[in-house]
Amino acid sequence: MTQTAGVKAAPFAPDTANSLWVTGWNIGMAGGSPLGGAVLDGAGAQALPWVASALLAASALTAVLARSDGFPPPSRVHARDEAA
């Protein structure tokens, strides 16, 4: 669903949108390992759920704020397509 939202947000540059989507996933996976290791080493295992919850909350907020661009109402999609 996130890949579809990216393409809908950039209908005239779908390859770029997909490239950014893949890059975001790679950054998330590459960054999650050192972050998890640092939290585990510093605060211990009991802190991992709290850090994961904070990251989930940030992700949910980002999705809510970006929803109008990724999944615009049908009337806005038609207006954008007609303008092009």
mmCIF file of N, CA and C in Angstrom:
data_model
loop_
_atom_site.group_PDB
_atom_site.id
_atom_site.type_symbol
_atom_site.label_atom_id
_atom_site.label_comp_id
_atom_site.label_asym_id
_atom_site.label_seq_id
_atom_site.Cartn_x
_atom_site.Cartn_y
_atom_site.Cartn_z
ATOM 1 N N MET A 1 0.808 -1.175 0.000
ATOM 2 C CA MET A 1 0.000 0.000 0.000
ATOM 3 C C MET A 1 0.869 1.264 0.000
ATOM 4 N N THR A 2 1.998 1.240 0.662
ATOM 5 C CA THR A 2 2.858 2.418 0.673
ATOM 6 C C THR A 2 3.472 2.672 -0.698
ATOM 7 N N GLN A 3 3.742 1.623 -1.423
ATOM 8 C CA GLN A 3 4.299 1.794 -2.763
ATOM 9 C C GLN A 3 3.246 2.423 -3.678
ATOM 10 N N THR A 4 2.008 2.009 -3.556
ATOM 11 C CA THR A 4 0.926 2.591 -4.341
ATOM 12 C C THR A 4 0.751 4.062 -4.002
ATOM 13 N N ALA A 5 0.837 4.388 -2.725
ATOM 14 C CA ALA A 5 0.701 5.782 -2.303
ATOM 15 C C ALA A 5 1.808 6.638 -2.901
ATOM 16 N N GLY A 6 3.009 6.116 -2.942
ATOM 17 C CA GLY A 6 4.120 6.869 -3.529
ATOM 18 C C GLY A 6 3.920 7.132 -5.000
ATOM 19 N N VAL A 7 3.436 6.162 -5.727
ATOM 20 C CA VAL A 7 3.196 6.335 -7.157
ATOM 21 C C VAL A 7 2.043 7.305 -7.387
ATOM 22 N N LYS A 8 1.014 7.232 -6.540
ATOM 23 C CA LYS A 8 -0.103 8.175 -6.675
ATOM 24 C C LYS A 8 0.326 9.595 -6.343
ATOM 25 N N ALA A 9 1.261 9.751 -5.416
ATOM 26 C CA ALA A 9 1.749 11.086 -5.057
ATOM 27 C C ALA A 9 2.626 11.676 -6.154
ATOM 28 N N ALA A 10 3.234 10.837 -6.969
ATOM 29 C CA ALA A 10 4.103 11.301 -8.056
ATOM 30 C C ALA A 10 3.734 10.565 -9.343
ATOM 31 N N PRO A 11 2.546 10.830 -9.897
ATOM 32 C CA PRO A 11 2.091 10.048 -11.055
ATOM 33 C C PRO A 11 2.922 10.232 -12.312
ATOM 34 N N PHE A 12 3.654 11.341 -12.403
ATOM 35 C CA PHE A 12 4.454 11.576 -13.602
ATOM 36 C C PHE A 12 5.901 11.123 -13.436
ATOM 37 N N ALA A 13 6.227 10.578 -12.253
ATOM 38 C CA ALA A 13 7.574 10.068 -12.008
ATOM 39 C C ALA A 13 7.495 8.792 -11.170
ATOM 40 N N PRO A 14 6.799 7.757 -11.677
ATOM 41 C CA PRO A 14 6.626 6.542 -10.868
ATOM 42 C C PRO A 14 7.937 5.817 -10.581
ATOM 43 N N ASP A 15 8.889 5.868 -11.497
ATOM 44 C CA ASP A 15 10.179 5.205 -11.244
ATOM 45 C C ASP A 15 10.920 5.877 -10.093
ATOM 46 N N THR A 16 10.868 7.184 -10.054
ATOM 47 C CA THR A 16 11.510 7.916 -8.963
ATOM 48 C C THR A 16 10.821 7.605 -7.638
ATOM 49 N N ALA A 17 9.492 7.570 -7.660
ATOM 50 C CA ALA A 17 8.739 7.259 -6.439
ATOM 51 C C ALA A 17 9.096 5.872 -5.922
ATOM 52 N N ASN A 18 9.178 4.887 -6.807
ATOM 53 C CA ASN A 18 9.542 3.532 -6.387
ATOM 54 C C ASN A 18 10.978 3.462 -5.894
ATOM 55 N N SER A 19 11.868 4.223 -6.513
ATOM 56 C CA SER A 19 13.266 4.247 -6.056
ATOM 57 C C SER A 19 13.361 4.806 -4.644
ATOM 58 N N LEU A 20 12.619 5.870 -4.377
ATOM 59 C CA LEU A 20 12.619 6.453 -3.030
ATOM 60 C C LEU A 20 12.024 5.486 -2.015
ATOM 61 N N TRP A 21 10.998 4.750 -2.417
ATOM 62 C CA TRP A 21 10.367 3.775 -1.526
ATOM 63 C C TRP A 21 11.370 2.680 -1.134
ATOM 64 N N VAL A 22 12.062 2.152 -2.124
ATOM 65 C CA VAL A 22 13.059 1.101 -1.865
ATOM 66 C C VAL A 22 14.197 1.655 -1.009
ATOM 67 N N THR A 23 14.645 2.868 -1.310
ATOM 68 C CA THR A 23 15.715 3.483 -0.525
ATOM 69 C C THR A 23 15.289 3.667 0.925
ATOM 70 N N GLY A 24 14.058 4.081 1.136
ATOM 71 C CA GLY A 24 13.550 4.234 2.497
ATOM 72 C C GLY A 24 13.552 2.928 3.268
ATOM 73 N N TRP A 25 13.131 1.856 2.621
ATOM 74 C CA TRP A 25 13.155 0.541 3.280
ATOM 75 C C TRP A 25 14.586 0.130 3.621
ATOM 76 N N ASN A 26 15.505 0.352 2.689
ATOM 77 C CA ASN A 26 16.898 -0.019 2.943
ATOM 78 C C ASN A 26 17.501 0.788 4.087
ATOM 79 N N ILE A 27 17.208 2.073 4.127
ATOM 80 C CA ILE A 27 17.698 2.905 5.228
ATOM 81 C C ILE A 27 17.102 2.439 6.551
ATOM 82 N N GLY A 28 15.821 2.097 6.546
ATOM 83 C CA GLY A 28 15.178 1.610 7.766
ATOM 84 C C GLY A 28 15.799 0.325 8.277
ATOM 85 N N MET A 29 16.065 -0.590 7.380
ATOM 86 C CA MET A 29 16.677 -1.857 7.801
ATOM 87 C C MET A 29 18.121 -1.660 8.249
ATOM 88 N N ALA A 30 18.856 -0.816 7.512
ATOM 89 C CA ALA A 30 20.247 -0.572 7.887
ATOM 90 C C ALA A 30 20.362 0.215 9.188
ATOM 91 N N GLY A 31 19.429 1.111 9.433
ATOM 92 C CA GLY A 31 19.467 1.907 10.650
ATOM 93 C C GLY A 31 18.902 1.197 11.864
ATOM 94 N N GLY A 32 18.006 0.254 11.642
ATOM 95 C CA GLY A 32 17.380 -0.449 12.756
ATOM 96 C C GLY A 32 18.339 -1.331 13.527
ATOM 97 N N SER A 33 19.273 -1.924 12.846
ATOM 98 C CA SER A 33 20.224 -2.806 13.526
ATOM 99 C C SER A 33 21.123 -2.060 14.504
ATOM 100 N N PRO A 34 21.778 -0.974 14.072
ATOM 101 C CA PRO A 34 22.602 -0.260 15.043
ATOM 102 C C PRO A 34 21.774 0.397 16.155
ATOM 103 N N LEU A 35 20.585 0.884 15.820
ATOM 104 C CA LEU A 35 19.749 1.493 16.849
ATOM 105 C C LEU A 35 19.337 0.449 17.882
ATOM 106 N N GLY A 36 18.884 -0.704 17.417
ATOM 107 C CA GLY A 36 18.516 -1.778 18.344
ATOM 108 C C GLY A 36 19.689 -2.232 19.187
ATOM 109 N N GLY A 37 20.851 -2.334 18.569
ATOM 110 C CA GLY A 37 22.041 -2.728 19.311
ATOM 111 C C GLY A 37 22.435 -1.701 20.359
ATOM 112 N N ALA A 38 22.338 -0.421 20.004
ATOM 113 C CA ALA A 38 22.690 0.640 20.953
ATOM 114 C C ALA A 38 21.714 0.664 22.126
ATOM 115 N N VAL A 39 20.419 0.500 21.833
ATOM 116 C CA VAL A 39 19.428 0.485 22.910
ATOM 117 C C VAL A 39 19.642 -0.735 23.794
ATOM 118 N N LEU A 40 19.858 -1.878 23.185
ATOM 119 C CA LEU A 40 20.066 -3.106 23.945
ATOM 120 C C LEU A 40 21.319 -3.012 24.816
ATOM 121 N N ASP A 41 22.372 -2.455 24.244
ATOM 122 C CA ASP A 41 23.628 -2.328 24.995
ATOM 123 C C ASP A 41 23.534 -1.269 26.096
ATOM 124 N N GLY A 42 22.817 -0.176 25.807
ATOM 125 C CA GLY A 42 22.749 0.926 26.762
ATOM 126 C C GLY A 42 21.678 0.747 27.827
ATOM 127 N N ALA A 43 20.436 0.603 27.415
ATOM 128 C CA ALA A 43 19.312 0.573 28.364
ATOM 129 C C ALA A 43 18.821 -0.833 28.667
ATOM 130 N N GLY A 44 19.203 -1.780 27.861
ATOM 131 C CA GLY A 44 18.790 -3.161 28.104
ATOM 132 C C GLY A 44 17.541 -3.549 27.329
ATOM 133 N N ALA A 45 17.218 -4.816 27.434
ATOM 134 C CA ALA A 45 16.100 -5.379 26.671
ATOM 135 C C ALA A 45 14.760 -4.772 27.049
ATOM 136 N N GLN A 46 14.615 -4.311 28.279
ATOM 137 C CA GLN A 46 13.334 -3.756 28.706
ATOM 138 C C GLN A 46 13.010 -2.450 27.981
ATOM 139 N N ALA A 47 13.990 -1.794 27.400
ATOM 140 C CA ALA A 47 13.771 -0.537 26.687
ATOM 141 C C ALA A 47 13.358 -0.748 25.230
ATOM 142 N N LEU A 48 13.607 -1.928 24.671
ATOM 143 C CA LEU A 48 13.317 -2.160 23.255
ATOM 144 C C LEU A 48 11.847 -1.940 22.890
ATOM 145 N N PRO A 49 10.880 -2.447 23.670
ATOM 146 C CA PRO A 49 9.484 -2.185 23.296
ATOM 147 C C PRO A 49 9.123 -0.700 23.314
ATOM 148 N N TRP A 50 9.725 0.069 24.229
ATOM 149 C CA TRP A 50 9.424 1.497 24.307
ATOM 150 C C TRP A 50 9.995 2.242 23.098
ATOM 151 N N VAL A 51 11.185 1.879 22.700
ATOM 152 C CA VAL A 51 11.787 2.507 21.518
ATOM 153 C C VAL A 51 10.994 2.116 20.273
ATOM 154 N N ALA A 52 10.612 0.850 20.175
ATOM 155 C CA ALA A 52 9.811 0.404 19.032
ATOM 156 C C ALA A 52 8.471 1.124 18.999
ATOM 157 N N SER A 53 7.859 1.334 20.158
ATOM 158 C CA SER A 53 6.579 2.053 20.225
ATOM 159 C C SER A 53 6.730 3.496 19.760
ATOM 160 N N ALA A 54 7.819 4.141 20.168
ATOM 161 C CA ALA A 54 8.061 5.520 19.740
ATOM 162 C C ALA A 54 8.254 5.601 18.225
ATOM 163 N N LEU A 55 8.999 4.655 17.664
ATOM 164 C CA LEU A 55 9.199 4.632 16.216
ATOM 165 C C LEU A 55 7.896 4.344 15.475
ATOM 166 N N LEU A 56 7.087 3.461 16.028
ATOM 167 C CA LEU A 56 5.783 3.165 15.424
ATOM 168 C C LEU A 56 4.882 4.391 15.458
ATOM 169 N N ALA A 57 4.885 5.114 16.563
ATOM 170 C CA ALA A 57 4.075 6.331 16.669
ATOM 171 C C ALA A 57 4.522 7.375 15.641
ATOM 172 N N ALA A 58 5.821 7.536 15.476
ATOM 173 C CA ALA A 58 6.343 8.483 14.477
ATOM 174 C C ALA A 58 5.946 8.060 13.066
ATOM 175 N N SER A 59 5.992 6.764 12.800
ATOM 176 C CA SER A 59 5.596 6.257 11.483
ATOM 177 C C SER A 59 4.107 6.465 11.234
ATOM 178 N N ALA A 60 3.291 6.197 12.237
ATOM 179 C CA ALA A 60 1.848 6.388 12.097
ATOM 180 C C ALA A 60 1.511 7.859 11.868
ATOM 181 N N LEU A 61 2.179 8.745 12.581
ATOM 182 C CA LEU A 61 1.955 10.178 12.397
ATOM 183 C C LEU A 61 2.342 10.617 10.989
ATOM 184 N N THR A 62 3.456 10.113 10.499
ATOM 185 C CA THR A 62 3.883 10.429 9.137
ATOM 186 C C THR A 62 2.854 9.947 8.117
ATOM 187 N N ALA A 63 2.337 8.736 8.310
ATOM 188 C CA ALA A 63 1.337 8.195 7.388
ATOM 189 C C ALA A 63 0.056 9.019 7.407
ATOM 190 N N VAL A 64 -0.367 9.434 8.582
ATOM 191 C CA VAL A 64 -1.595 10.241 8.688
ATOM 192 C C VAL A 64 -1.391 11.596 8.007
ATOM 193 N N LEU A 65 -0.254 12.226 8.254
ATOM 194 C CA LEU A 65 -0.002 13.542 7.665
ATOM 195 C C LEU A 65 0.190 13.479 6.145
ATOM 196 N N ALA A 66 0.684 12.371 5.634
ATOM 197 C CA ALA A 66 0.934 12.235 4.197
ATOM 198 C C ALA A 66 -0.232 11.602 3.454
ATOM 199 N N ARG A 67 -1.277 11.242 4.164
ATOM 200 C CA ARG A 67 -2.394 10.519 3.544
ATOM 201 C C ARG A 67 -3.038 11.298 2.406
ATOM 202 N N SER A 68 -3.179 12.605 2.552
ATOM 203 C CA SER A 68 -3.849 13.386 1.510
ATOM 204 C C SER A 68 -3.046 13.430 0.215
ATOM 205 N N ASP A 69 -1.726 13.257 0.294
ATOM 206 C CA ASP A 69 -0.918 13.229 -0.929
ATOM 207 C C ASP A 69 -0.877 11.840 -1.548
ATOM 208 N N GLY A 70 -0.763 10.811 -0.735
ATOM 209 C CA GLY A 70 -0.667 9.457 -1.250
ATOM 210 C C GLY A 70 -1.995 8.877 -1.692
ATOM 211 N N PHE A 71 -3.061 9.262 -0.991
ATOM 212 C CA PHE A 71 -4.394 8.769 -1.314
ATOM 213 C C PHE A 71 -5.368 9.947 -1.376
ATOM 214 N N PRO A 72 -5.214 10.795 -2.410
ATOM 215 C CA PRO A 72 -6.087 11.967 -2.506
ATOM 216 C C PRO A 72 -7.522 11.567 -2.817
ATOM 217 N N PRO A 73 -8.482 12.422 -2.451
ATOM 218 C CA PRO A 73 -9.876 12.134 -2.797
ATOM 219 C C PRO A 73 -10.032 12.060 -4.315
ATOM 220 N N PRO A 74 -10.988 11.266 -4.797
ATOM 221 C CA PRO A 74 -11.147 11.105 -6.255
ATOM 222 C C PRO A 74 -11.302 12.419 -7.002
ATOM 223 N N SER A 75 -11.983 13.396 -6.428
ATOM 224 C CA SER A 75 -12.169 14.666 -7.131
ATOM 225 C C SER A 75 -10.838 15.368 -7.372
ATOM 226 N N ARG A 76 -9.911 15.273 -6.424
ATOM 227 C CA ARG A 76 -8.609 15.904 -6.582
ATOM 228 C C ARG A 76 -7.757 15.160 -7.613
ATOM 229 N N VAL A 77 -7.917 13.845 -7.679
ATOM 230 C CA VAL A 77 -7.164 13.052 -8.664
ATOM 231 C C VAL A 77 -7.604 13.432 -10.071
ATOM 232 N N HIS A 78 -8.907 13.535 -10.286
ATOM 233 C CA HIS A 78 -9.414 13.878 -11.620
ATOM 234 C C HIS A 78 -8.994 15.291 -12.018
ATOM 235 N N ALA A 79 -9.019 16.227 -11.078
ATOM 236 C CA ALA A 79 -8.608 17.591 -11.371
ATOM 237 C C ALA A 79 -7.134 17.628 -11.746
ATOM 238 N N ARG A 80 -6.305 16.864 -11.047
ATOM 239 C CA ARG A 80 -4.874 16.834 -11.330
ATOM 240 C C ARG A 80 -4.631 16.217 -12.713
ATOM 241 N N ASP A 81 -5.347 15.132 -13.036
ATOM 242 C CA ASP A 81 -5.160 14.471 -14.318
ATOM 243 C C ASP A 81 -5.605 15.355 -15.481
ATOM 244 N N GLU A 82 -6.686 16.122 -15.268
ATOM 245 C CA GLU A 82 -7.161 17.012 -16.320
ATOM 246 C C GLU A 82 -6.226 18.177 -16.538
ATOM 247 N N ALA A 83 -5.548 18.626 -15.491
ATOM 248 C CA ALA A 83 -4.623 19.744 -15.614
ATOM 249 C C ALA A 83 -3.366 19.350 -16.383
ATOM 250 N N ALA A 84 -3.051 18.092 -16.388
ATOM 251 C CA ALA A 84 -1.826 17.627 -17.055
ATOM 252 C C ALA A 84 -2.041 17.446 -18.499
#
